Coordinates of C-alpha atoms and ligand atoms in Angstrom, one line a residue:
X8 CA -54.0 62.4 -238.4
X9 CA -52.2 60.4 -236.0
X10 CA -53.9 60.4 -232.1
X11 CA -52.2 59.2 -229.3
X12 CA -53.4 55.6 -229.1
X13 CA -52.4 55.5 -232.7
X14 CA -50.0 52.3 -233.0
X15 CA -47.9 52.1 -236.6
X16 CA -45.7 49.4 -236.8
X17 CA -44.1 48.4 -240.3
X18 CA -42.6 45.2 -240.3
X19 CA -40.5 44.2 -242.8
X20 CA -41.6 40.9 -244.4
X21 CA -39.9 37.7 -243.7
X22 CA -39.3 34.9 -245.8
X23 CA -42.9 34.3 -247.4
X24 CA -45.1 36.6 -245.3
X25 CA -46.3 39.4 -246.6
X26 CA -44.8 43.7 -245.7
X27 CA -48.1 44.7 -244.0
X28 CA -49.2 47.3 -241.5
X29 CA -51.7 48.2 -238.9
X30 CA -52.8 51.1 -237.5
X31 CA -55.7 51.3 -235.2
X32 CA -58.1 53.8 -234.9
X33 CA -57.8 56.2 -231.8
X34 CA -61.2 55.3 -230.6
X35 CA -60.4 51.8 -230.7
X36 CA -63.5 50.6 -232.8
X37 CA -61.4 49.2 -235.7
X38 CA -57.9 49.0 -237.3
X39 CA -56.8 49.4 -240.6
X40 CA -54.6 47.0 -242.3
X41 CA -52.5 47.7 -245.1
X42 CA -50.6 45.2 -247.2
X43 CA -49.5 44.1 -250.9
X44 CA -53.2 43.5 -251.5
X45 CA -54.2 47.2 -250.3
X46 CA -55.7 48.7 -247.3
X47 CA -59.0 47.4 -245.4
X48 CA -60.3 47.8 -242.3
X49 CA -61.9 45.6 -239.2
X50 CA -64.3 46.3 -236.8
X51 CA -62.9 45.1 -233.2
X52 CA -66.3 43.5 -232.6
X53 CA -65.8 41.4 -236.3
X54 CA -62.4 40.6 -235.1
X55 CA -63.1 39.2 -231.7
X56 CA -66.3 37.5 -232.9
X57 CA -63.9 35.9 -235.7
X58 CA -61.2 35.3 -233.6
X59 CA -59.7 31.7 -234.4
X60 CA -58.6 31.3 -230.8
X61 CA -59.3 27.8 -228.9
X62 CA -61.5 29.0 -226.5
X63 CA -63.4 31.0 -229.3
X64 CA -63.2 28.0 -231.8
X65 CA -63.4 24.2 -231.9
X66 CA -59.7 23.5 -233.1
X67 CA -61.8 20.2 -234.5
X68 CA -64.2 20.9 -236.5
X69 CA -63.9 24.9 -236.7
X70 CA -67.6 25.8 -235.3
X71 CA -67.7 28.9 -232.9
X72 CA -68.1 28.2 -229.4
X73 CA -69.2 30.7 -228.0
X74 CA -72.5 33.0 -228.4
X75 CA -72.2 37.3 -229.4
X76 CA -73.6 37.6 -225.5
X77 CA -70.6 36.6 -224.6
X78 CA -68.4 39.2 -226.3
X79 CA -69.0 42.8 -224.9
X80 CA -70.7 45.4 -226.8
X81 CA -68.0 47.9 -225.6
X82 CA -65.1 45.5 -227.7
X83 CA -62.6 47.9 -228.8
X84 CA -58.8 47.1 -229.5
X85 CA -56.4 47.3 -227.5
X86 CA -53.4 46.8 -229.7
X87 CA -52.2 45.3 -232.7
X88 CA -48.9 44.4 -234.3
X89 CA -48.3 42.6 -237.4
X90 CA -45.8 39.5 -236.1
X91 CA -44.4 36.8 -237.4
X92 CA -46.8 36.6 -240.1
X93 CA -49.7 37.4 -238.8
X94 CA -51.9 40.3 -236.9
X95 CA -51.9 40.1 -233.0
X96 CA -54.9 41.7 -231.7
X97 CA -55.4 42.7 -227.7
X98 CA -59.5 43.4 -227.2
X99 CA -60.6 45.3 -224.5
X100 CA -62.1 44.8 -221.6
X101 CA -61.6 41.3 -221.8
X102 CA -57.5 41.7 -222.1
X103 CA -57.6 38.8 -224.5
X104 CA -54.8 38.9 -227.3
X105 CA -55.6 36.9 -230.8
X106 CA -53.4 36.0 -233.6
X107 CA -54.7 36.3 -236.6
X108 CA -53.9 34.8 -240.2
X109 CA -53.0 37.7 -242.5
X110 CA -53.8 35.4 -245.5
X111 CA -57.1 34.8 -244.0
X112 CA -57.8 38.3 -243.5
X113 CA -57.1 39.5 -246.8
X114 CA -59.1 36.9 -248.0
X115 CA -61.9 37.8 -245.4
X116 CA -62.0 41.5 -245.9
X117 CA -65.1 43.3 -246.2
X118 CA -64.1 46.9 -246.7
X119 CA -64.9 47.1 -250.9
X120 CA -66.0 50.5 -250.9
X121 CA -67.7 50.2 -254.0
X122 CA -71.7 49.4 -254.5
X123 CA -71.5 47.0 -257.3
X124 CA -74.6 46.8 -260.0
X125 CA -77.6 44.7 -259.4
X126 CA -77.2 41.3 -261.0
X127 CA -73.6 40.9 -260.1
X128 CA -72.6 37.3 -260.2
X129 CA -70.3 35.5 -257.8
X130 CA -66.6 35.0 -259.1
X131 CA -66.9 30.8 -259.3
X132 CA -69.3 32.0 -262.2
X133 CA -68.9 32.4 -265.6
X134 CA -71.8 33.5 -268.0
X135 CA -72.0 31.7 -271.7
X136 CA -74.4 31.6 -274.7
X137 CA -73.7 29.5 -277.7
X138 CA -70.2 30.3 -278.2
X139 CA -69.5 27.6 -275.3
X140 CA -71.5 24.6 -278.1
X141 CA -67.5 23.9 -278.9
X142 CA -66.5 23.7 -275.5
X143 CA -69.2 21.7 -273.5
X144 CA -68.1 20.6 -270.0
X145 CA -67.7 16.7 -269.8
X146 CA -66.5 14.5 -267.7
X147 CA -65.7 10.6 -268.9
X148 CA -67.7 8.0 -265.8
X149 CA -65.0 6.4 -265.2
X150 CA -62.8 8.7 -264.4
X151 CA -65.3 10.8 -262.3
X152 CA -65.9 8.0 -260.1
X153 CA -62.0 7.3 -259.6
X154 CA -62.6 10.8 -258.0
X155 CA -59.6 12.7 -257.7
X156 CA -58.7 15.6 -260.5
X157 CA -60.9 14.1 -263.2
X158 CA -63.9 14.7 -261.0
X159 CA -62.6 18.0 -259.1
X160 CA -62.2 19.4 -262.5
X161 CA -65.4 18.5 -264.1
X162 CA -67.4 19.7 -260.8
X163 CA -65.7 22.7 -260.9
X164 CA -66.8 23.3 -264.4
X165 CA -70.6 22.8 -263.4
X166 CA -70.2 25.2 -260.8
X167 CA -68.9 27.3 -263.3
X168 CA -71.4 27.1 -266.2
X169 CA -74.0 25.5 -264.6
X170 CA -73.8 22.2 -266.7
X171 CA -71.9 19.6 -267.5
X172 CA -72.2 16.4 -269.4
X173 CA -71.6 13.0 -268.4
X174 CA -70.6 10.6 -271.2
X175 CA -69.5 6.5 -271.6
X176 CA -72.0 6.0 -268.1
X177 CA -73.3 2.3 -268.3
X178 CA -76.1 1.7 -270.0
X179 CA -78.6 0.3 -267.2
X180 CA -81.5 1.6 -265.7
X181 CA -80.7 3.5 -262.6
X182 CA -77.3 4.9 -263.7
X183 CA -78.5 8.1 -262.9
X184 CA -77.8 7.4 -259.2
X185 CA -74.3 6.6 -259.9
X186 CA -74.4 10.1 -261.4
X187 CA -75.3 11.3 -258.2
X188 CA -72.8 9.9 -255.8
X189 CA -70.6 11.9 -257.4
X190 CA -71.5 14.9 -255.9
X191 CA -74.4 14.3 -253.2
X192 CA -77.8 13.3 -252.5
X193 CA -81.1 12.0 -254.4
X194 CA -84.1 14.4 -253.4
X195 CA -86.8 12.7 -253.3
X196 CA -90.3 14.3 -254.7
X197 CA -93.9 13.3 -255.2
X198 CA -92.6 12.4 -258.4
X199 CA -90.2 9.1 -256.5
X200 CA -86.9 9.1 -256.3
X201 CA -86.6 9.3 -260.2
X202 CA -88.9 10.0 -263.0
X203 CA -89.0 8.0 -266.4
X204 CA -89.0 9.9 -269.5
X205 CA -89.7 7.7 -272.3
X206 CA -91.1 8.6 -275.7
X207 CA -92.2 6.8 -278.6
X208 CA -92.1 8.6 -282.2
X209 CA -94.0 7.3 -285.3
X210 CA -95.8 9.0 -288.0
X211 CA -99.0 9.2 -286.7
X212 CA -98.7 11.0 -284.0
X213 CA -95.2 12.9 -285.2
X214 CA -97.1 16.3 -285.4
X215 CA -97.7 16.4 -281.8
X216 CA -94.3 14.9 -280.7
X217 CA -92.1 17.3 -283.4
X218 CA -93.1 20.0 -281.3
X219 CA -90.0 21.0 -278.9
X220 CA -90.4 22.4 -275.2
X221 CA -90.0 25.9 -274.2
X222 CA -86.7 26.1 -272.2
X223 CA -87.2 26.0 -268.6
X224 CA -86.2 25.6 -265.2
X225 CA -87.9 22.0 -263.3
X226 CA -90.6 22.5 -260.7
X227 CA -90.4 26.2 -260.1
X228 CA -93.5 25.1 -258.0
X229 CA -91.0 23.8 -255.2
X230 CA -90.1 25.7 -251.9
X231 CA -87.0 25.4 -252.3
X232 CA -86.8 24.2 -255.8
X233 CA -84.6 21.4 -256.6
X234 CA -81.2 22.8 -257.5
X235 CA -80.0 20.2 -259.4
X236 CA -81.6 18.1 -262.3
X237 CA -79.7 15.1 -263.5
X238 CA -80.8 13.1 -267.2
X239 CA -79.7 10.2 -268.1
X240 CA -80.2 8.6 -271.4
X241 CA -80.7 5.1 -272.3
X242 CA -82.2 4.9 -275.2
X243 CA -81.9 7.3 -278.6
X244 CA -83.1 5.5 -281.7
X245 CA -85.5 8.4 -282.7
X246 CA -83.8 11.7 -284.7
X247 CA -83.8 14.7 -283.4
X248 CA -85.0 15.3 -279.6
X249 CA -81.5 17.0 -278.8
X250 CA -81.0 18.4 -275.3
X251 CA -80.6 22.1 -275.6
X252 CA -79.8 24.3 -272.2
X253 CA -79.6 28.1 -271.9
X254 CA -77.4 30.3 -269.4
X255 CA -80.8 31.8 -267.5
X256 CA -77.6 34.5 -266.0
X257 CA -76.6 35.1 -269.1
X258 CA -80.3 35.8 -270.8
X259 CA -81.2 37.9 -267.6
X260 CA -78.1 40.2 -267.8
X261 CA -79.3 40.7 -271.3
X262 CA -82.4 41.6 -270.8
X263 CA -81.1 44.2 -268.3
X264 CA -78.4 45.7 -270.8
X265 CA -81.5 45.8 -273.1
X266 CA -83.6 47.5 -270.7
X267 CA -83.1 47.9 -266.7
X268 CA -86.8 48.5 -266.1
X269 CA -87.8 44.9 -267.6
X270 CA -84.9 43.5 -265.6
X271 CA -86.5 44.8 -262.5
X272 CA -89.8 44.4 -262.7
X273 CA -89.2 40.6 -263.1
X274 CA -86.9 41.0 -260.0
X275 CA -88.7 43.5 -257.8
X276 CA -91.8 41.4 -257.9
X277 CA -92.9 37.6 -257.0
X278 CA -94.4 35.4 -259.7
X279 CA -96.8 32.7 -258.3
X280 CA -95.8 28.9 -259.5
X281 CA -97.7 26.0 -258.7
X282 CA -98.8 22.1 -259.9
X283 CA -101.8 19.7 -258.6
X284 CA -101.8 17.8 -261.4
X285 CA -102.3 14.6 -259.5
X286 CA -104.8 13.7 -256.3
X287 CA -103.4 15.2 -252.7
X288 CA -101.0 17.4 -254.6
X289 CA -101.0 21.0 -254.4
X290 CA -97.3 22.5 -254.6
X291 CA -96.9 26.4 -255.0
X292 CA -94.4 28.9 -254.4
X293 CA -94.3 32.3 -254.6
X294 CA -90.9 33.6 -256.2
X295 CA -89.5 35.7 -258.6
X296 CA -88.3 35.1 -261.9
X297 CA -85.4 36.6 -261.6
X298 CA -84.3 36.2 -257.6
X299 CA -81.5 38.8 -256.5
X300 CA -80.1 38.6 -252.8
X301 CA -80.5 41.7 -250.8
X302 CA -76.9 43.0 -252.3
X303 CA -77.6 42.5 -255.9
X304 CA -76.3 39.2 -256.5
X305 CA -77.8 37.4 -259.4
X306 CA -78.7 34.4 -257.1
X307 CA -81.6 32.7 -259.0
X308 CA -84.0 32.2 -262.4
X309 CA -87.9 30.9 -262.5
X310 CA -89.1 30.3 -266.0
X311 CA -91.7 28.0 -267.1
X312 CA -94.3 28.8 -268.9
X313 CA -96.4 25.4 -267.8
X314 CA -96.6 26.0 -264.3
X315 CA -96.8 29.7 -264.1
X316 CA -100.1 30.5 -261.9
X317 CA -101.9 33.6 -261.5
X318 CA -99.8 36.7 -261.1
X319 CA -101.0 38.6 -258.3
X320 CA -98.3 40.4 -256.7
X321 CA -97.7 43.2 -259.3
X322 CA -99.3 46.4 -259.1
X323 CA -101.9 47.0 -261.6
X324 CA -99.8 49.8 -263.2
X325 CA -97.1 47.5 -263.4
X326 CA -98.4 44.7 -264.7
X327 CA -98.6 45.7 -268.7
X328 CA -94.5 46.3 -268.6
X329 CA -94.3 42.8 -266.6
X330 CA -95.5 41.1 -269.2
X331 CA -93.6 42.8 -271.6
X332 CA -90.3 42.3 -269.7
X333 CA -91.7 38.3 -269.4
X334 CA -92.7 38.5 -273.2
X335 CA -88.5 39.5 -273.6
X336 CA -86.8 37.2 -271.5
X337 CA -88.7 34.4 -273.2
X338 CA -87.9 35.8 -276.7
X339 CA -84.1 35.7 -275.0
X340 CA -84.3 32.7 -274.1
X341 CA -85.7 31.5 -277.4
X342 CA -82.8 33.4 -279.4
X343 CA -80.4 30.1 -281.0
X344 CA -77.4 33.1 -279.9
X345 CA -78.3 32.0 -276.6
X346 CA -78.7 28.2 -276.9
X347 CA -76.1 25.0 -276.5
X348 CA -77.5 22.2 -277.5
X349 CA -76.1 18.4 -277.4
X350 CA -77.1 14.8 -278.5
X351 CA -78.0 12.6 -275.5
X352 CA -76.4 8.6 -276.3
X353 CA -77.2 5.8 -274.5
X354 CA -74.9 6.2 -271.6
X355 CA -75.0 10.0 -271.5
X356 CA -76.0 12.4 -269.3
X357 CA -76.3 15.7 -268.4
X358 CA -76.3 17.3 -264.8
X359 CA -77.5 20.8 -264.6
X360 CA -77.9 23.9 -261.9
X361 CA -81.6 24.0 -261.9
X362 CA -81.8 27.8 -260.2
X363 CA -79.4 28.9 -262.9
X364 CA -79.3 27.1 -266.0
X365 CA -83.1 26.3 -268.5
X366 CA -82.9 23.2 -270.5
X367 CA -85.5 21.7 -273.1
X368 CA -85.9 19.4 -275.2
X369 CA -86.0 19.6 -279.3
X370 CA -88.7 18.3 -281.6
X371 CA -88.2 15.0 -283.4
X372 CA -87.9 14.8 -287.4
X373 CA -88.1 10.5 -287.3
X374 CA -89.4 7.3 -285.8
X375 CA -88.4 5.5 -282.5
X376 CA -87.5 5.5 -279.0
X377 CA -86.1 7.6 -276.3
X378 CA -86.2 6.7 -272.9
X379 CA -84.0 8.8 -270.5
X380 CA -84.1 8.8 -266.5
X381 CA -84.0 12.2 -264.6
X382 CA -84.3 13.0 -260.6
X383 CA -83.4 15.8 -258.7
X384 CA -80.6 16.8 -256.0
X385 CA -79.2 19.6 -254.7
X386 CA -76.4 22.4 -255.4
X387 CA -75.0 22.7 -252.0
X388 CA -73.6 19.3 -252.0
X389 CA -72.2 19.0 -255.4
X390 CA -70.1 23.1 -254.0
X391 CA -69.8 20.8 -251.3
X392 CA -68.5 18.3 -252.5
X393 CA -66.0 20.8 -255.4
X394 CA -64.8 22.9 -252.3
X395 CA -63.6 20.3 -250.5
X396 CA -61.7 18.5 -252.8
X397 CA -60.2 22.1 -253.7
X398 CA -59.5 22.6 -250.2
X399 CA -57.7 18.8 -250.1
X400 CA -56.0 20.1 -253.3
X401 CA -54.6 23.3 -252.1
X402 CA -53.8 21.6 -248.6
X403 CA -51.4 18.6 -250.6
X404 CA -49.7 21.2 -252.6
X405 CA -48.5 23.1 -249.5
X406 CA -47.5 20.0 -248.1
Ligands
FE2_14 FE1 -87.7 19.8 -267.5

């Protein structure tokens, strides 16, 4: 069907540009594209409100300039051509003609077509259980604070598993921070800007230390919750006490292979966290275990079983298979199929994605010490911090 004010150009490619073309839509509302990477289409209102013009866009820093108020309602396109490389849109009424990057358009698109299963994850992620033990990400200090691939590499894995390990740090309190600057920022809690975890193991009281924690996320009782835990060791003369973390992605998608119902009715509902252990504190959040964005996207996991409140957001007839579902994602997460589990030395340390990734501690079998340093910080300046130095990467191999 080809009206009137239908426009088909086919250009051949030139040298390194893509064979793409555009046909617009004969009431001007949006165009279809078609190149090697298939056919999409674009609204003319997306377009002009994406436009990378100067007048549209700080050539500096990239932030849009102007407001939607200031682009009609009645956008439409005018024309478009596929040209040296890119897409050369005309919008009406304003008679304003933008180039567009083809590259950037294909990677922009937003024309899937397909309605993808709740708990979808985002590409930069990979689910594991504890097939990944011979493969733990780890980065050497050293070379993560030269910066440069060493460090690029090793945040990309964390953004990719959700954990990584630091080892050969120095062995002085306060390292943790230099763990930190890696990627981003110290938040700062009630708890000060670190906490002190230091335990002492003998015989009498080895009964009561031998017993391991329940894997769990930090401070679910947070709004937001700190997205990023980082432990440092500095002392490990006791046995046992190995870190353990397990992929809370990874036990959720189970639990909804296993049984859907279960995997919404921890998602569909908010569970109620919250602490006052100490004078003048009373932190609570209400959240749910397992936190999908409006689309489906697996985008967050709650589980502690110490700072779980009252749950009072489930209806009553739901409230028996909630506590089943909780009952199975806890046995999940229990399961040693699931679990990686490490040795923390002196000098070590792990960072870890605390809205993704659970972590515990073992029981100890022997006498001593262990004294480790944790704080928190958050995940959107270690992606930050990865992104950019992908960017700078992609940017010096085109150069
Ligand atoms: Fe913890």
């Amino acid at each position: 069907m080809h009206g009137i004010h239908e426009i088909v150009i086919k250009v051949q490619a030139e040298m390194g540009n893509p064979m793409a073309s555009v046909t617009i839509d004969p009431s001007g509302n949006y165009l279809t594209l078609e190149s090697n990477s298939g056919v999409k289409r674009f609204h003319a209102i997306w377009l002009r409100d994406n436009a990378p013009d100067p007048e549209t866009r700080s050539q500096g820093n990239g932030q849009r300039l102007i407001a939607l108020r200031d682009i009609p309602a009645e956008t439409r396109i005018g024309s478009a051509e596929v040209k040296n490389g890119g897409l050369v849109v005309s919008f009406e009424p304003e008679n304003k003609s933008v180039v567009f990057d083809l590259g950037w358009l294909e990677a922009n698109g937003y024309d899937q077509g397909s309605v993808r299963q709740s708990g979808w994850t985002s590409d930069q992620v990979e689910t594991w259980n504890s097939g990944l033990m011979a493969d733990v990400p780890v980065g050497d200090f050293a070379e993560l604070t030269k910066g440069g691939a060493a460090l690029r590499d090793w945040l990309g894995l964390v953004v990719k598993y959700g954990f990584g390990k630091v080892v050969n740090g120095p062995v002085e309190s306060g390292a943790l921070f230099k763990v930190v600057d890696l990627f981003g920022y110290v938040r700062e809690t009630n708890y000060g800007r670190h906490f002190e975890v230091r335990t002492e193991v003998n015989p009498t009281n080895l009964a009561f230390t031998g017993l391991g924690l329940q894997a769990h996320t930090d401070n679910p009782y947070r709004d937001p919750v700190p997205s990023v835990q980082v432990l440092y060791c500095l002392e490990s003369s006791a046995a046992g006490g190995e870190n353990m973390v397990v992929d809370g992605f990874a036990a959720a998608l189970r639990l909804r292979e296993e049984n859907e119902d279960y995997f919404n009715v921890l998602a569909d509902h908010c569970a109620q966290f919250e602490y006052s252990g100490e004078d003048g504190v009373c932190l609570t959040s209400r959240r749910p275990m397992i936190e999908l964005a409006p689309d489906g996207e697996l985008v967050g996991i709650r589980f502690n079983n110490r700072s779980l409140g009252a749950v009072t957001d489930v209806p009553f007839e739901k409230m028996d298979m909630y506590y089943a579902a909780y009952r199975r994602l806890g046995e999940i997460i229990d399961d040693e199929a699931m679990e990686v589990s490490f040795r923390l030395e002196p000098g070590e340390a792990f960072v870890v994605d605390n809205t993704r990734v659970l972590h515990a501690r073992k029981g100890y079998s022997g006498e001593g010490t262990r004294w480790l340093q944790g704080c928190y910080s958050d995940k959107d300046g270690l992606r930050s911090r990865y992104n950019g130095m992908l960017r700078e990467t992609v940017r010096e191999a085109a150069e």
